Coordinates of C-alpha atoms in Angstrom, one line a residue:
X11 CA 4.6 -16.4 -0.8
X12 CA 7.0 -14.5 1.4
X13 CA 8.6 -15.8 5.0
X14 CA 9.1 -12.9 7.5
X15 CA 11.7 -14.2 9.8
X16 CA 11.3 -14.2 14.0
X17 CA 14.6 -13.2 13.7
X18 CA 14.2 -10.0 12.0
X19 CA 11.3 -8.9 14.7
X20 CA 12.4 -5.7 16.7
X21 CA 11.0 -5.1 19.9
X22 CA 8.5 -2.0 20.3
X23 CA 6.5 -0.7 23.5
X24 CA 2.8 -1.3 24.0
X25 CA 0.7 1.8 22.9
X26 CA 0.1 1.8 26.9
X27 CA 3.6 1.5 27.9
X28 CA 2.7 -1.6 30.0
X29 CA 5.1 -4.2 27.9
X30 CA 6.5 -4.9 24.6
X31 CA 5.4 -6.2 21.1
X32 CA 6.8 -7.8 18.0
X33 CA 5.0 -6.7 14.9
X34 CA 4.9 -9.5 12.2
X35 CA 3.0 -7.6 9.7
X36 CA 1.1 -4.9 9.2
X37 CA -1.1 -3.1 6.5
X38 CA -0.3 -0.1 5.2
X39 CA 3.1 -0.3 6.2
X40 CA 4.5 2.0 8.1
X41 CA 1.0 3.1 9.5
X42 CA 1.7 3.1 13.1
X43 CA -0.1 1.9 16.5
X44 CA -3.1 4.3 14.9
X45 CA -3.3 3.8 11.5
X46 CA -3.2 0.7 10.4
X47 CA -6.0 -1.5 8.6
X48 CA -4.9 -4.2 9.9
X49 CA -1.9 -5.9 12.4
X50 CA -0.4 -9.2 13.3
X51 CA 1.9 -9.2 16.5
X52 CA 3.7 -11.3 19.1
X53 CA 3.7 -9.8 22.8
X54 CA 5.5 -11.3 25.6
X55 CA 3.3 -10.7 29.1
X56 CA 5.2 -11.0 32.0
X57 CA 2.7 -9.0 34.5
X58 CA -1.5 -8.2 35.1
X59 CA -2.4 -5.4 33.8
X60 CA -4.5 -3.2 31.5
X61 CA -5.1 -3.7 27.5
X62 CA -4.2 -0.5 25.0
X63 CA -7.4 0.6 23.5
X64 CA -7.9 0.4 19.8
X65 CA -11.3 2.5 18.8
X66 CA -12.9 0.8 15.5
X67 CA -10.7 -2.3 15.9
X68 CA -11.4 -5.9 15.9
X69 CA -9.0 -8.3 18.2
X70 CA -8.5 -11.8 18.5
X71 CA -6.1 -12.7 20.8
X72 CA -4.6 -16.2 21.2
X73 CA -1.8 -17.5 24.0
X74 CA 0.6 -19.5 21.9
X75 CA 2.8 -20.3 25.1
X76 CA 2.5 -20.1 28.6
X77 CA -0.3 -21.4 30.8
X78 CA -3.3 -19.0 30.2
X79 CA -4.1 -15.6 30.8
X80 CA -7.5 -14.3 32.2
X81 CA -9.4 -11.2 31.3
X82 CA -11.7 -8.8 32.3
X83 CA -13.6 -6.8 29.7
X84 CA -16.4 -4.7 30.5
X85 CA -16.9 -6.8 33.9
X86 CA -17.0 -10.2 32.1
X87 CA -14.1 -12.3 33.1
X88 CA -12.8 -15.0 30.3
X89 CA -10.4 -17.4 30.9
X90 CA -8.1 -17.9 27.8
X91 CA -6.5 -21.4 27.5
X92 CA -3.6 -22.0 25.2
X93 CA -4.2 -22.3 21.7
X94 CA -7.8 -20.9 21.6
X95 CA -8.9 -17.4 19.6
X96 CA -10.4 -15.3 21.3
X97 CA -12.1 -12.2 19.6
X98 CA -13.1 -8.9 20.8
X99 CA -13.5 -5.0 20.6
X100 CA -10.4 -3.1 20.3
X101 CA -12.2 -0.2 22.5
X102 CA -13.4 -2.5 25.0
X103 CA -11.4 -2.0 28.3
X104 CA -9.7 -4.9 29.3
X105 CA -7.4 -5.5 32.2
X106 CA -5.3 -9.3 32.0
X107 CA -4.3 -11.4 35.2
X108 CA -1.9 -14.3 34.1
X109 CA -2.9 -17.4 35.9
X110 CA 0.6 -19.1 35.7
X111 CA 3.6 -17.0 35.1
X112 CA 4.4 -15.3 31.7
X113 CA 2.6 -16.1 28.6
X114 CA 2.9 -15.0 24.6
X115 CA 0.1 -14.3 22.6
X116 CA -0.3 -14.0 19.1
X117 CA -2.5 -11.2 18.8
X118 CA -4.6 -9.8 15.1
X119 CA -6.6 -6.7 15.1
X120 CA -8.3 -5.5 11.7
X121 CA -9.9 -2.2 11.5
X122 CA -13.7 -3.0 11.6
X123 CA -15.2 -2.3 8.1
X124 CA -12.4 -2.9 6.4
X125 CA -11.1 -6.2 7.3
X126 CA -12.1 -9.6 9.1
X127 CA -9.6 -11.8 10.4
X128 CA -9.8 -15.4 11.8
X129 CA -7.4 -17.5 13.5
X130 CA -7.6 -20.8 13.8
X131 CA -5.4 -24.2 14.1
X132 CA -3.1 -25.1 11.1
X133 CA -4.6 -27.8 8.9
X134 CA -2.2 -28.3 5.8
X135 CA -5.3 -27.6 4.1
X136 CA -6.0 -23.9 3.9
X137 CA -7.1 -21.9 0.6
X138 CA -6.5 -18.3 0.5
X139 CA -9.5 -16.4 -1.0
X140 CA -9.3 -13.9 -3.8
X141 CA -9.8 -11.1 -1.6
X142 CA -7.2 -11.4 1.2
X143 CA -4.0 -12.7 2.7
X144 CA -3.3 -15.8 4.7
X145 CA -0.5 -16.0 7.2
X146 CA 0.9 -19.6 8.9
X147 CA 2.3 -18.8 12.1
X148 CA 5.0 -21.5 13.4
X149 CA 4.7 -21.9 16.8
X150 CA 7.4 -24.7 16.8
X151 CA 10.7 -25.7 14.3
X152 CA 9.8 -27.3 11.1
X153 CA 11.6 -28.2 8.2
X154 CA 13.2 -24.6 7.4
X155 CA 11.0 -22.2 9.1
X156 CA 12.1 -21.7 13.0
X157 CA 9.4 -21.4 15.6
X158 CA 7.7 -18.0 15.1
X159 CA 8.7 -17.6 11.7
X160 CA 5.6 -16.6 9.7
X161 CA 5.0 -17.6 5.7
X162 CA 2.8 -15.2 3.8
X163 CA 0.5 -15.9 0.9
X164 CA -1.0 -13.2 -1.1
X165 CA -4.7 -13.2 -2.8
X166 CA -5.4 -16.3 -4.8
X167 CA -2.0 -17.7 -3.8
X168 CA -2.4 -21.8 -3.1
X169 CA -1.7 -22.2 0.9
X170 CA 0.9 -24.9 0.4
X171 CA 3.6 -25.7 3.1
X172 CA 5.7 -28.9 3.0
X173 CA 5.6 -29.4 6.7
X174 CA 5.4 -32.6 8.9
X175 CA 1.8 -33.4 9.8
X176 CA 2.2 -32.7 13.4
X177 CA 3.4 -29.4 13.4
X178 CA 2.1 -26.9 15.3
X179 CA 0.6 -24.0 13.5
X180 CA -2.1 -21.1 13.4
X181 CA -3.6 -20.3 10.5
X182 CA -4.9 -16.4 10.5
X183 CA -7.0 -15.4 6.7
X184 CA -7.1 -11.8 6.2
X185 CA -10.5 -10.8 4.2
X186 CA -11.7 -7.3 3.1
X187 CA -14.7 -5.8 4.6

């Protein structure tokens, strides 16, 4: 188990230039905007625009703060409501229209047939599988972990936090392809 501090997070520009990103983790490290099998991130949007394109990549996107954030991919328009995964192409063309002022998202992308990722609420309850990682994504203070802080378990490891019931949480599993 490892906890990668919000603290330690540096800022980095979108591979569009449109905004900035926080990368949690990343695998291999080092690998860049391009070469990565897979990515967890934080990106503050503050203005619409377009989505970087990521050829071969799986996304899911979730808004962990702020009021929403629309998209348009492909001419299908989704509305994305705080707290709720959303999952797409990485080469899909996207353009975002925030419905309420800024937002942050949480956002994972996995390099299709290599990794799968899922994202859902935090449940106290979740059992890494032999075969990939699980992060728990704060999204509020608890106990010794700040809000954003992330805690790491590698294969096999049991997904055990001592953390208040209530606390709010995403859980993302990391499984090879």
């Amino acid at each position: 188990m490892r906890i990668l501090r919000a603290a330690d997070r540096v800022a980095a520009p979108w591979k569009n230039g449109g905004g900035v990103t926080r990368e949690v983790a990343a695998w291999p490290p080092g690998a860049g905007l391009d070469g990565f099998d897979w990515r967890v991130s934080l990106a503050d949007v503050a203005a619409d625009g377009p989505f970087s394109v990521f050829p071969g990549v799986g996304r899911v996107l979730t808004v962990i703060a702020g009021d929403g954030l629309v998209l348009e991919i492909e001419g299908q328009v989704v509305r994305l409501a705080p707290g709720a995964p959303f999952a797409f192409a990485g080469e899909a063309h996207v353009t975002a229209r925030l419905t309420a002022g800024p937002i942050r998202d949480l956002n994972v992308m996995v390099r299709r047939g290599a990794w799968t990722a899922r994202v859902e609420p935090w449940r106290g309850d979740a059992v890494a599988a032999p075969d990939g990682l699980t992060l728990v994504v704060l999204l509020e203070d608890a106990r010794n972990l700040a809000a954003l802080d992330v805690v790491l378990f590698d294969a096999g490891e049991a997904v055990t936090l001592d953390l208040p019931p209530e606390t709010r949480a995403l859980t993302i599993a990391l499984r090879t392809d």
